[in-house]
Coordinates of C-alpha atoms in Angstrom, one line a residue:
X1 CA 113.0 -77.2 -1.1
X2 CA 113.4 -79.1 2.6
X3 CA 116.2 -81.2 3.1
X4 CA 117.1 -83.8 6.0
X5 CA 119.7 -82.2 8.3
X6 CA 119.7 -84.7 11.2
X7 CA 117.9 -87.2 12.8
X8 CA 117.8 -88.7 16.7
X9 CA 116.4 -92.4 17.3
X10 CA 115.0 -93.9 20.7
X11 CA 115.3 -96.8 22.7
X12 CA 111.7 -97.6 24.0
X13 CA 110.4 -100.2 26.5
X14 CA 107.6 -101.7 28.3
X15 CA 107.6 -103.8 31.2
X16 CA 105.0 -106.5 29.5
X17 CA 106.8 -109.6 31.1
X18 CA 105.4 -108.1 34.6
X19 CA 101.9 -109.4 33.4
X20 CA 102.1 -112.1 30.9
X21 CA 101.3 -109.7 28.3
X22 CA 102.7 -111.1 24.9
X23 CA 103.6 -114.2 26.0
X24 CA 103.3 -117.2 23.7
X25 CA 105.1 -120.5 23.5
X26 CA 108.5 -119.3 22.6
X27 CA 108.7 -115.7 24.0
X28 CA 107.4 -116.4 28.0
X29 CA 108.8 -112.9 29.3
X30 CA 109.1 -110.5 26.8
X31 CA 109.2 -106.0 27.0
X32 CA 107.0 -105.3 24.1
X33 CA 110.1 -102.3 23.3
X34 CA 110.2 -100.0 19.9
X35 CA 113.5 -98.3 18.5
X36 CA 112.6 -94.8 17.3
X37 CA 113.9 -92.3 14.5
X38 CA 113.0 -88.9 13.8
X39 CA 114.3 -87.6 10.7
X40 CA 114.7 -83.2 10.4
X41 CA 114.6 -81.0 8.1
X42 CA 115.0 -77.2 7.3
X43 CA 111.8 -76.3 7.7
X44 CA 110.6 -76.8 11.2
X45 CA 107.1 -77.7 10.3
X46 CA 108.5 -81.1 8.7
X47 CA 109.5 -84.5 10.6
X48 CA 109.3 -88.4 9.7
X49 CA 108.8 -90.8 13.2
X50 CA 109.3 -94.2 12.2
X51 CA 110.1 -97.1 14.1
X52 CA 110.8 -100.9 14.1
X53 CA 109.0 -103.1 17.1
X54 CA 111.2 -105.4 19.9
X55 CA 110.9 -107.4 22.4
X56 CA 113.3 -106.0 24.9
X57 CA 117.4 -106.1 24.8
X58 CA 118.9 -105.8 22.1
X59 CA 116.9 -102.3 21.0
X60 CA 119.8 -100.6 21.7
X61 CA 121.7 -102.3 18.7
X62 CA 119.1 -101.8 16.5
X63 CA 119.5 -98.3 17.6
X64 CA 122.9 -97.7 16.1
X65 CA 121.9 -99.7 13.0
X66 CA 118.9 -96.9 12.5
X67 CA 122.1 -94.3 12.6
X68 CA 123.9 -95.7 10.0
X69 CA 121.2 -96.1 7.8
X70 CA 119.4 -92.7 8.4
X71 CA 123.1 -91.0 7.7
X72 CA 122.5 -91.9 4.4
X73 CA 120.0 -89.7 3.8
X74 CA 121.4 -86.2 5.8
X75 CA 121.6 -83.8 3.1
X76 CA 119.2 -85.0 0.9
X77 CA 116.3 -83.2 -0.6
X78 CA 112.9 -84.1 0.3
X79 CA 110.9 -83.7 -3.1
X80 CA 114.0 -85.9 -5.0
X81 CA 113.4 -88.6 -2.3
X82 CA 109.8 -88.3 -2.3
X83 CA 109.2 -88.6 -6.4
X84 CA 110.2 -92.2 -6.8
X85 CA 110.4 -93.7 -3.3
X86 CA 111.5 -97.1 -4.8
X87 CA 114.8 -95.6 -5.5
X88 CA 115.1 -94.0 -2.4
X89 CA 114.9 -97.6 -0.8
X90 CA 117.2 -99.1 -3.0
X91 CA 119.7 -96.4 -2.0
X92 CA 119.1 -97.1 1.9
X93 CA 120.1 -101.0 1.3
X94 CA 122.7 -100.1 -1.2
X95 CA 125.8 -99.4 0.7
X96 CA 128.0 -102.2 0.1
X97 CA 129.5 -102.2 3.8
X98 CA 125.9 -102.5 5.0
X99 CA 124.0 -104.2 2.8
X100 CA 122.1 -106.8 4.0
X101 CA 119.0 -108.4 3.1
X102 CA 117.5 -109.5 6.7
X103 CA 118.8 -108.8 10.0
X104 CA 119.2 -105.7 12.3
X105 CA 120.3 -103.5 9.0
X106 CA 116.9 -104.9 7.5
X107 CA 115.1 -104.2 10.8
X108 CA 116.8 -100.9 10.8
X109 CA 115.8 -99.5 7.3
X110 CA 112.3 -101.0 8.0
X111 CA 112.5 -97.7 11.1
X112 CA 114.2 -95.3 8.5
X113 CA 111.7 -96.1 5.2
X114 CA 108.7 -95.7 7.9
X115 CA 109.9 -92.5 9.0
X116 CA 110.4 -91.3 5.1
X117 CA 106.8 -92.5 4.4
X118 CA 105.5 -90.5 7.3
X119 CA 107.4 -87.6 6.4
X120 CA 106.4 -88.0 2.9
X121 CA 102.5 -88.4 3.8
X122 CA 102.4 -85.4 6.1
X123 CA 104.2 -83.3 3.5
X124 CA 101.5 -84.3 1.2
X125 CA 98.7 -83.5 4.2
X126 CA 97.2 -87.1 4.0
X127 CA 97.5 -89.7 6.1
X128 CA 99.8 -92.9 4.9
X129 CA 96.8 -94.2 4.0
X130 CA 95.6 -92.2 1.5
X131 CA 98.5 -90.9 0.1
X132 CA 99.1 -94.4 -1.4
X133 CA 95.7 -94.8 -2.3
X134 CA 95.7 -92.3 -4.4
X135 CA 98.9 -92.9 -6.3
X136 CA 98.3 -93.9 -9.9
X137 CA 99.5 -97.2 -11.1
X138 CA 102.4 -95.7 -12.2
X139 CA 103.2 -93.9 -9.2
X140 CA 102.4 -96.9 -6.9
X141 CA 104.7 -99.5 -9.0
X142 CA 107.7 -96.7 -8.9
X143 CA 107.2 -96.8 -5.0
X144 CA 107.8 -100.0 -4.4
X145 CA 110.7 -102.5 -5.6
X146 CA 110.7 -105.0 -7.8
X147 CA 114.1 -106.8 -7.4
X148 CA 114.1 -110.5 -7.3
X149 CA 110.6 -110.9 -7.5
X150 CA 110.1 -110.5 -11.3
X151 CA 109.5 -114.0 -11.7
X152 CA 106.7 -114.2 -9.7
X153 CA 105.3 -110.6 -10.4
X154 CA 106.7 -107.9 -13.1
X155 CA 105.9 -104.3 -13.1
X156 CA 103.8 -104.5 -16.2
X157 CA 101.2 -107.7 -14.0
X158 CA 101.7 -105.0 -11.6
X159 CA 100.2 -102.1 -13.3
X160 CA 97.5 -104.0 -15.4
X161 CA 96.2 -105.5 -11.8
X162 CA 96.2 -101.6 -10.2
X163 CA 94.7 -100.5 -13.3
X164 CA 91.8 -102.8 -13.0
X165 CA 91.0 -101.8 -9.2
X166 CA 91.0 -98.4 -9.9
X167 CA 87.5 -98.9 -10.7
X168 CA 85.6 -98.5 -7.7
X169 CA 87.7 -97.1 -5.7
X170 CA 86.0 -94.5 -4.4
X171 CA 83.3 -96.4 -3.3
X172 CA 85.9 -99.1 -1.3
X173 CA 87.0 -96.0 0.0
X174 CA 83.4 -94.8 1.4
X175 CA 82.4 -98.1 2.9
X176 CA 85.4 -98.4 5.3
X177 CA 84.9 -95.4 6.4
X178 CA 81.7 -96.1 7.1
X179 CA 81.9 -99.9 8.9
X180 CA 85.4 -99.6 9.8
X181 CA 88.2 -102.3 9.0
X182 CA 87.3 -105.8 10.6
X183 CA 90.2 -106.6 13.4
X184 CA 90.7 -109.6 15.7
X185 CA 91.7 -109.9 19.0
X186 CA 95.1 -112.0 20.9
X187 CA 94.7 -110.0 23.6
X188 CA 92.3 -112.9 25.1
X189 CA 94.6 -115.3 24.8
X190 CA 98.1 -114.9 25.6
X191 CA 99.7 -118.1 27.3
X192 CA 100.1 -117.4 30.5
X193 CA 96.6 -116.2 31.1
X194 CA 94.5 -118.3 33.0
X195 CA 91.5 -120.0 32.6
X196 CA 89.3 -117.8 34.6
X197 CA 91.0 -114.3 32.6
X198 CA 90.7 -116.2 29.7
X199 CA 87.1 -116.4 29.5
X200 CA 86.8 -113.4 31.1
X201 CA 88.4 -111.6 28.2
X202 CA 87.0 -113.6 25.7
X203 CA 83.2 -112.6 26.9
X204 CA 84.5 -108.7 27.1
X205 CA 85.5 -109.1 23.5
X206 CA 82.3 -110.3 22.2
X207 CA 80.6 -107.3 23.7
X208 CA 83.1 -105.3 22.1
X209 CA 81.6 -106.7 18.8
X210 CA 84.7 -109.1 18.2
X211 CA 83.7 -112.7 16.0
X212 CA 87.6 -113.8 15.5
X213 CA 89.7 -114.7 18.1
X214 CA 93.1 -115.8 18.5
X215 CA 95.2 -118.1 21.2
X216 CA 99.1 -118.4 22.0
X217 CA 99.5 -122.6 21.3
X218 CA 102.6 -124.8 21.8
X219 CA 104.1 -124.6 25.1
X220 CA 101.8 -128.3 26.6
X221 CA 99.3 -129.8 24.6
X222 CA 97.2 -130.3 27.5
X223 CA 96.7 -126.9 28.3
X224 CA 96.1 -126.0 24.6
X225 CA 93.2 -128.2 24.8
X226 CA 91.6 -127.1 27.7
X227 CA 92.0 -123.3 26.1
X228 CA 91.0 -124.1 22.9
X229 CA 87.7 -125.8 24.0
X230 CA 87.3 -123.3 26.8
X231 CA 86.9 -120.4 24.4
X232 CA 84.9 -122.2 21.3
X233 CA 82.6 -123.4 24.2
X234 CA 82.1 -119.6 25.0
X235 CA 82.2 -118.5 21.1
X236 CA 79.6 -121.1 20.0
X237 CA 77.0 -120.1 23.2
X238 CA 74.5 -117.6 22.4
X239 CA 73.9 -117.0 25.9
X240 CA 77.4 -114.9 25.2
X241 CA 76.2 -112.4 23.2
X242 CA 73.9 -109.7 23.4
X243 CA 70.7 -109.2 22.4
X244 CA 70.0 -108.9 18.7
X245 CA 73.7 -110.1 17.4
X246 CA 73.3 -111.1 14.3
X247 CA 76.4 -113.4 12.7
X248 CA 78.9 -111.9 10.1
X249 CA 78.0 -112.5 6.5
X250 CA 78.5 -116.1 5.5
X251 CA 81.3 -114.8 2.9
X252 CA 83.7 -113.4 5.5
X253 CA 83.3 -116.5 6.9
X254 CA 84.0 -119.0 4.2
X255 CA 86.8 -121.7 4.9
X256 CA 87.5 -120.7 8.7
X257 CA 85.5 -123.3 10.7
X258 CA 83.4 -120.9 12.5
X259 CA 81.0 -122.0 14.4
X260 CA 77.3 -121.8 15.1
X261 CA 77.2 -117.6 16.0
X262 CA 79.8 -117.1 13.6
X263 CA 82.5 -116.7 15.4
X264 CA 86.3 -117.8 14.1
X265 CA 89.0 -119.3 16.2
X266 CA 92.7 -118.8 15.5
X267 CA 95.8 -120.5 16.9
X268 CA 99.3 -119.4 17.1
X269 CA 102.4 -121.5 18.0
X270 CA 104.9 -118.7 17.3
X271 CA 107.0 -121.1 15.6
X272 CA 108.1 -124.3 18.0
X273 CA 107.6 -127.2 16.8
X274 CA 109.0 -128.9 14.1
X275 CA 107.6 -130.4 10.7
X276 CA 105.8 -133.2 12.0
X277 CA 104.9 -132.0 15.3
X278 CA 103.5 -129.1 14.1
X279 CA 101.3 -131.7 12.4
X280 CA 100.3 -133.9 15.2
X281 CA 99.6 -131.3 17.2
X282 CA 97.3 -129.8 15.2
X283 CA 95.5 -132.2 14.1
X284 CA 95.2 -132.9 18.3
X285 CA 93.7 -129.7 18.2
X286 CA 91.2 -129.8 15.1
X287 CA 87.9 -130.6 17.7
X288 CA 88.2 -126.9 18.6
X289 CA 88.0 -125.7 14.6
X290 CA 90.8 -123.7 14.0
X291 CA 90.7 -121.7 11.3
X292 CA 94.5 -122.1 10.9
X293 CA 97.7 -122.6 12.7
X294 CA 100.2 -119.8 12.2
X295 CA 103.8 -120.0 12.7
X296 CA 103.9 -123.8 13.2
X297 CA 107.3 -124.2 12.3
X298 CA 110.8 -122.5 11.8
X299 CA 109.5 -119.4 9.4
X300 CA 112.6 -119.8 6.7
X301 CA 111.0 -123.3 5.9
X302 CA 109.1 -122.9 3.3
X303 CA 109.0 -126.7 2.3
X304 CA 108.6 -127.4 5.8
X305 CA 105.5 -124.7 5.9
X306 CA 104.7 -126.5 2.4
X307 CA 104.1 -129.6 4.0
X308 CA 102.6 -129.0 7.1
X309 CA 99.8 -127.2 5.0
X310 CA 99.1 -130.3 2.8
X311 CA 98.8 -132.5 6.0
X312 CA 96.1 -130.4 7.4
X313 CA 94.1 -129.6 4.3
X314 CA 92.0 -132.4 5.0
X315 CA 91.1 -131.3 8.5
X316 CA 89.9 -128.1 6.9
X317 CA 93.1 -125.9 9.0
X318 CA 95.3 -123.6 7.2
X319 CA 98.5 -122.3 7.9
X320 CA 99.8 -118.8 8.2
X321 CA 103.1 -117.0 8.9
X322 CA 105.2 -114.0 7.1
X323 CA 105.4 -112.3 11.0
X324 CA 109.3 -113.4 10.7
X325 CA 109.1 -113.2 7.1
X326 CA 112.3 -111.1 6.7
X327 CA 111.7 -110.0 3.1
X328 CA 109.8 -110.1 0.2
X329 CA 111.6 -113.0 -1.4
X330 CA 110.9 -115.2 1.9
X331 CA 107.1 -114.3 0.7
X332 CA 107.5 -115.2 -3.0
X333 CA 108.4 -118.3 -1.7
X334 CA 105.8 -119.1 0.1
X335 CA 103.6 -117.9 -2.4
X336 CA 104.7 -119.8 -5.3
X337 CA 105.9 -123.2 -3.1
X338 CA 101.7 -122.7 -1.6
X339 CA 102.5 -123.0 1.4
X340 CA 100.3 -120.7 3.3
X341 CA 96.6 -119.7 3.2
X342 CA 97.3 -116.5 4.7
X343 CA 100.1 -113.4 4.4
X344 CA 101.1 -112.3 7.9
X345 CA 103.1 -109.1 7.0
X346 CA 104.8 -107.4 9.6
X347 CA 105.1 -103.2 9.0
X348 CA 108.8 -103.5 11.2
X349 CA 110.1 -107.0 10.3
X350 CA 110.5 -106.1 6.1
X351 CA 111.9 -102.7 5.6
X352 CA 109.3 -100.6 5.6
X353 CA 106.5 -99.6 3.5
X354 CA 108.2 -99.2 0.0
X355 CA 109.2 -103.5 0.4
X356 CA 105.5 -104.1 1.9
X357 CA 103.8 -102.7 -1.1
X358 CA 105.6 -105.3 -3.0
X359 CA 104.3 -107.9 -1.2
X360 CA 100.7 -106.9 -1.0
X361 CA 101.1 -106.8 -5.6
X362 CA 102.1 -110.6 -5.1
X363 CA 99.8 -111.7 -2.8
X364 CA 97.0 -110.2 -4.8
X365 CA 98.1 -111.9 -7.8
X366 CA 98.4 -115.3 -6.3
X367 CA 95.0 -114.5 -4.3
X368 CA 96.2 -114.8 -0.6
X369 CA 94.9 -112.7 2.0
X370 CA 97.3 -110.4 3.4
X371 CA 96.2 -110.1 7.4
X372 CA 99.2 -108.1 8.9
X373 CA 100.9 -109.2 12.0
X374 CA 99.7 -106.3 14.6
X375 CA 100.3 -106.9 18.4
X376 CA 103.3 -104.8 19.4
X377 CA 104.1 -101.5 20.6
X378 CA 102.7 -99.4 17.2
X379 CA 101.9 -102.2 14.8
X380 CA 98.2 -101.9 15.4
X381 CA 98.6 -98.0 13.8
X382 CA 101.0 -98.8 11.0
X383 CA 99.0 -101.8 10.0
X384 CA 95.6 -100.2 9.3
X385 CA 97.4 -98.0 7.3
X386 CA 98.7 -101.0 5.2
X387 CA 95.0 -102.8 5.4
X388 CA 93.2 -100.1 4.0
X389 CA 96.4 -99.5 1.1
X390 CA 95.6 -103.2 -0.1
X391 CA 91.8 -103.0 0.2
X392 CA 91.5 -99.6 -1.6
X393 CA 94.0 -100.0 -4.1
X394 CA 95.6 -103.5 -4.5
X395 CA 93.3 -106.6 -4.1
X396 CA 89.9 -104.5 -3.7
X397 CA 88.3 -106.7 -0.8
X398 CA 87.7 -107.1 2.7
X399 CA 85.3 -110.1 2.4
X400 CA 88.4 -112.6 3.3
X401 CA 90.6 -110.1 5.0
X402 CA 88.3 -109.9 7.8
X403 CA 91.2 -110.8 10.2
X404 CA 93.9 -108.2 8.6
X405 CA 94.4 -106.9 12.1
X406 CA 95.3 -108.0 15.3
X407 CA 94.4 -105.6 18.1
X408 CA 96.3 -105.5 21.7
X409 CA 94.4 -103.0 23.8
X410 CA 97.7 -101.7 25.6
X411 CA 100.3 -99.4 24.7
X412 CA 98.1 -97.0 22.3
X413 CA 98.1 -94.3 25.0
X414 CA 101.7 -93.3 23.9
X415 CA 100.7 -92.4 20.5
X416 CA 99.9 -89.2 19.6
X417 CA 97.3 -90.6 17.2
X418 CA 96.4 -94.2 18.9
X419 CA 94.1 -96.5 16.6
X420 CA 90.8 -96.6 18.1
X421 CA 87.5 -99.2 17.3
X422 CA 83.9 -98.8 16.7
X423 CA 81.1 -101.0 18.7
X424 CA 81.4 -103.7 15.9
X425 CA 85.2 -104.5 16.7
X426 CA 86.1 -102.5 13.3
X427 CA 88.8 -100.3 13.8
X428 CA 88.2 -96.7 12.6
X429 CA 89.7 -95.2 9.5
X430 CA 92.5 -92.9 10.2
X431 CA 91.8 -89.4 9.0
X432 CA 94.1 -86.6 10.5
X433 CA 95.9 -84.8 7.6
X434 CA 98.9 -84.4 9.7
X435 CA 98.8 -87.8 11.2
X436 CA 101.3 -89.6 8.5
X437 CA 102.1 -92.8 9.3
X438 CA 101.6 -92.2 13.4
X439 CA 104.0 -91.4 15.4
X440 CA 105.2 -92.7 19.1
X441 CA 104.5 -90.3 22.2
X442 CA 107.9 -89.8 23.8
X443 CA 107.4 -88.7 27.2
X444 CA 110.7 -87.5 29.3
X445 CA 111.0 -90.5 31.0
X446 CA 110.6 -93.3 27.9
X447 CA 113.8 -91.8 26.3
X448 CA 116.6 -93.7 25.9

């Protein structure tokens, strides 16, 4: 049987700063950068590339976490690993001189559990995907983890709720790969963007079959204004779309303020205000019908998040965060304190799959949309992976997901199997048997 018999990581970066790409109120200049693992084995027809997304220094340190974490695992047998991957996990976080629950060992075995997904998946010949689609119940509740969460889901809520989705399944399965998985788009409105590329970008969207729409919020209220009304003004005209568009179905668009063609608007404030300026400002904001405000505030505050919520019910505005989220217990939190109207996970931020499975279950249970947080150097290919795992198998709808993906069209050319959309701004479902969990291009001159 193959074992793991060494591993290399990667220190990978982008100039983004040069062009304002990424920028938001509280991250002006950042290097969309990735660190990198690839585990080996003994057979040479058998990797895992994982990864965990940064913004620019500091990759290096997350760097040597990744080695001390993937040392764990030098040695080991790839079938033992692979038959109950939430043990696995719990042995990558259980080394007492490491342990850590959030942080750069977190962020690190977020790179390493990726990498032993992808490994796992192309073993299998399936992508991510569908390999976890497949599981049974039983097999999807032993590869996740359940620690500290029992009191707000326990295996056995677990497998009664997978149980019940198993029925249609199949036919989940056929219809997204026949419309595609619904995305939305930043890329039109990063902060320091102006006017005149905003609305150019916006309009390019729209032909590109996009309805939702997201904007970078928080830096001067001011200019949020002028940007928000810029791009509903553009979104509500049906002089911008093209002949024969016909709106999204009214149940996708339930509860998000769209407007007259449809379309949704989405802000983001990447966490800068505090409690009672996130409310003020957003309720300065609420001409432009948001949808919701994500990020408002600090995202450990889960009261504070709790609050800011309440205050803005009556505008019709929710709120959304789990981007910083830095495990599952942060989400059960938020969850059960309902303080958020939609899940934000992030595929780098928790570690890994195995903890993201667990919070797709709770979400489910407590009926929140899970809409991943996808804008960085390879979150827009792990997160499709993880949209399609909780439409198929866990909640068993797109209808409110609609916005489950964020797409930034840059950076995809270094992957050796980029994400890619349809006409209808639907991303495409994944379906190379050797593609795993994607992997990052390295070209000579990217490693570090």
């Amino acid at each position: 049987m193959p074992s793991i018999t060494s591993f290399e990581t990667h220190d990978i970066r982008f100039h983004t700063s040069l062009t304002g790409d990424g920028s938001d109120a509280m991250n002006f200049d950042c290097d969309y950068s990735a660190a990198t693992v690839i585990l080996h084995t003994d057979s040479p027809t058998l990797q895992g590339h994982g990864m965990t997304f940064t913004i620019g220094r500091g990759t290096d340190i997350v760097c040597m976490a990744i080695k001390e974490v993937a040392n764990r695992l030098i040695g080991k047998d790839v079938e033992t690993l692979f038959a109950d991957m939430g043990k696995t996990w719990d042995y990558l976080l259980a080394d007492p001189q490491l342990r850590c629950e959030k942080g750069i060992i977190h962020l690190a075995t977020a790179a390493v559990d990726n990498a032993l997904w992808d490994m796992f998946a192309r073993y299998k010949k399936k992508p991510l995907w569908k390999l976890v689609s497949d599981m049974t119940p039983e097999e999807f509740v032993r590869s996740t983890t359940f620690r500290y969460i029992t009191d707000a889901i326990s295996k056995e809520e677990a497998l009664a709720m997978l149980r019940e989705r198993e029925t249609g399944k199949t036919e989940r399965e056929a219809l997204v790969r026949e419309i595609g998985y619904p995305a939305y788009i930043t890329s039109a409105g990063w902060l320091r963007y102006d006017d005149d590329k905003v609305a150019r970008l916006v309009r390019e969207a729209i032909g590109a079959g996009f309805t939702h729409f997201k904007m970078k919020v928080g830096a001067n209220f001011e200019d949020d204004y002028r940007r928000a009304n810029l791009i509903r003004s553009i979104i509500d005209n049906p002089n911008s779309f093209p002949e024969g568009y016909s709106p999204p179905a009214a149940g996708s668009l339930q509860g998000k303020n769209a407007g007259p063609m449809g379309c949704v608007l989405m802000m983001d404030a990447n966490q800068v205000w505090d409690v009672d300026e996130a409310v003020k400002h957003t309720k300065g904001l609420a001409s432009a019908k948001p949808w919701f405000i994500e990020e408002p505030t600090a995202p450990d505050d889960i009261l504070g998040h709790a609050a800011i919520r309440k205050a803005l019910k009556p505008d019709g505005i929710g709120v959304a965060t789990g981007e910083h989220a830095h495990n599952r217990m942060t989400f059960k939190q938020l969850l059960q304190a309902e303080a958020i109207d939609v899940c934000q996970i992030d595929s780098c931020r928790l570690a890994g799959v195995t903890e993201i499975l667990s919070v797709l279950l709770m979400s489910a249970k407590f009926g929140i949309p899970v809409c991943p947080h996808a804008g960085g150097v390879g979150l827009c290919e792990h997160a499709l992976h993880l949209s399609l795992i909780d439409y198929i198998a866990v909640s068993g709808s797109m209808e409110r997901n609609v916005l489950d993906l964020k797409y930034a069209d840059h950076l995809h050319e270094h992957f050796v199997y980029p994400c890619t959309l349809n006409s209808k701004g639907r991303y495409n479902v994944p379906d190379d048997p050797n593609g795993g969990y994607r992997q990052v291009e390295l070209d000579n001159h990217q490693r570090g």
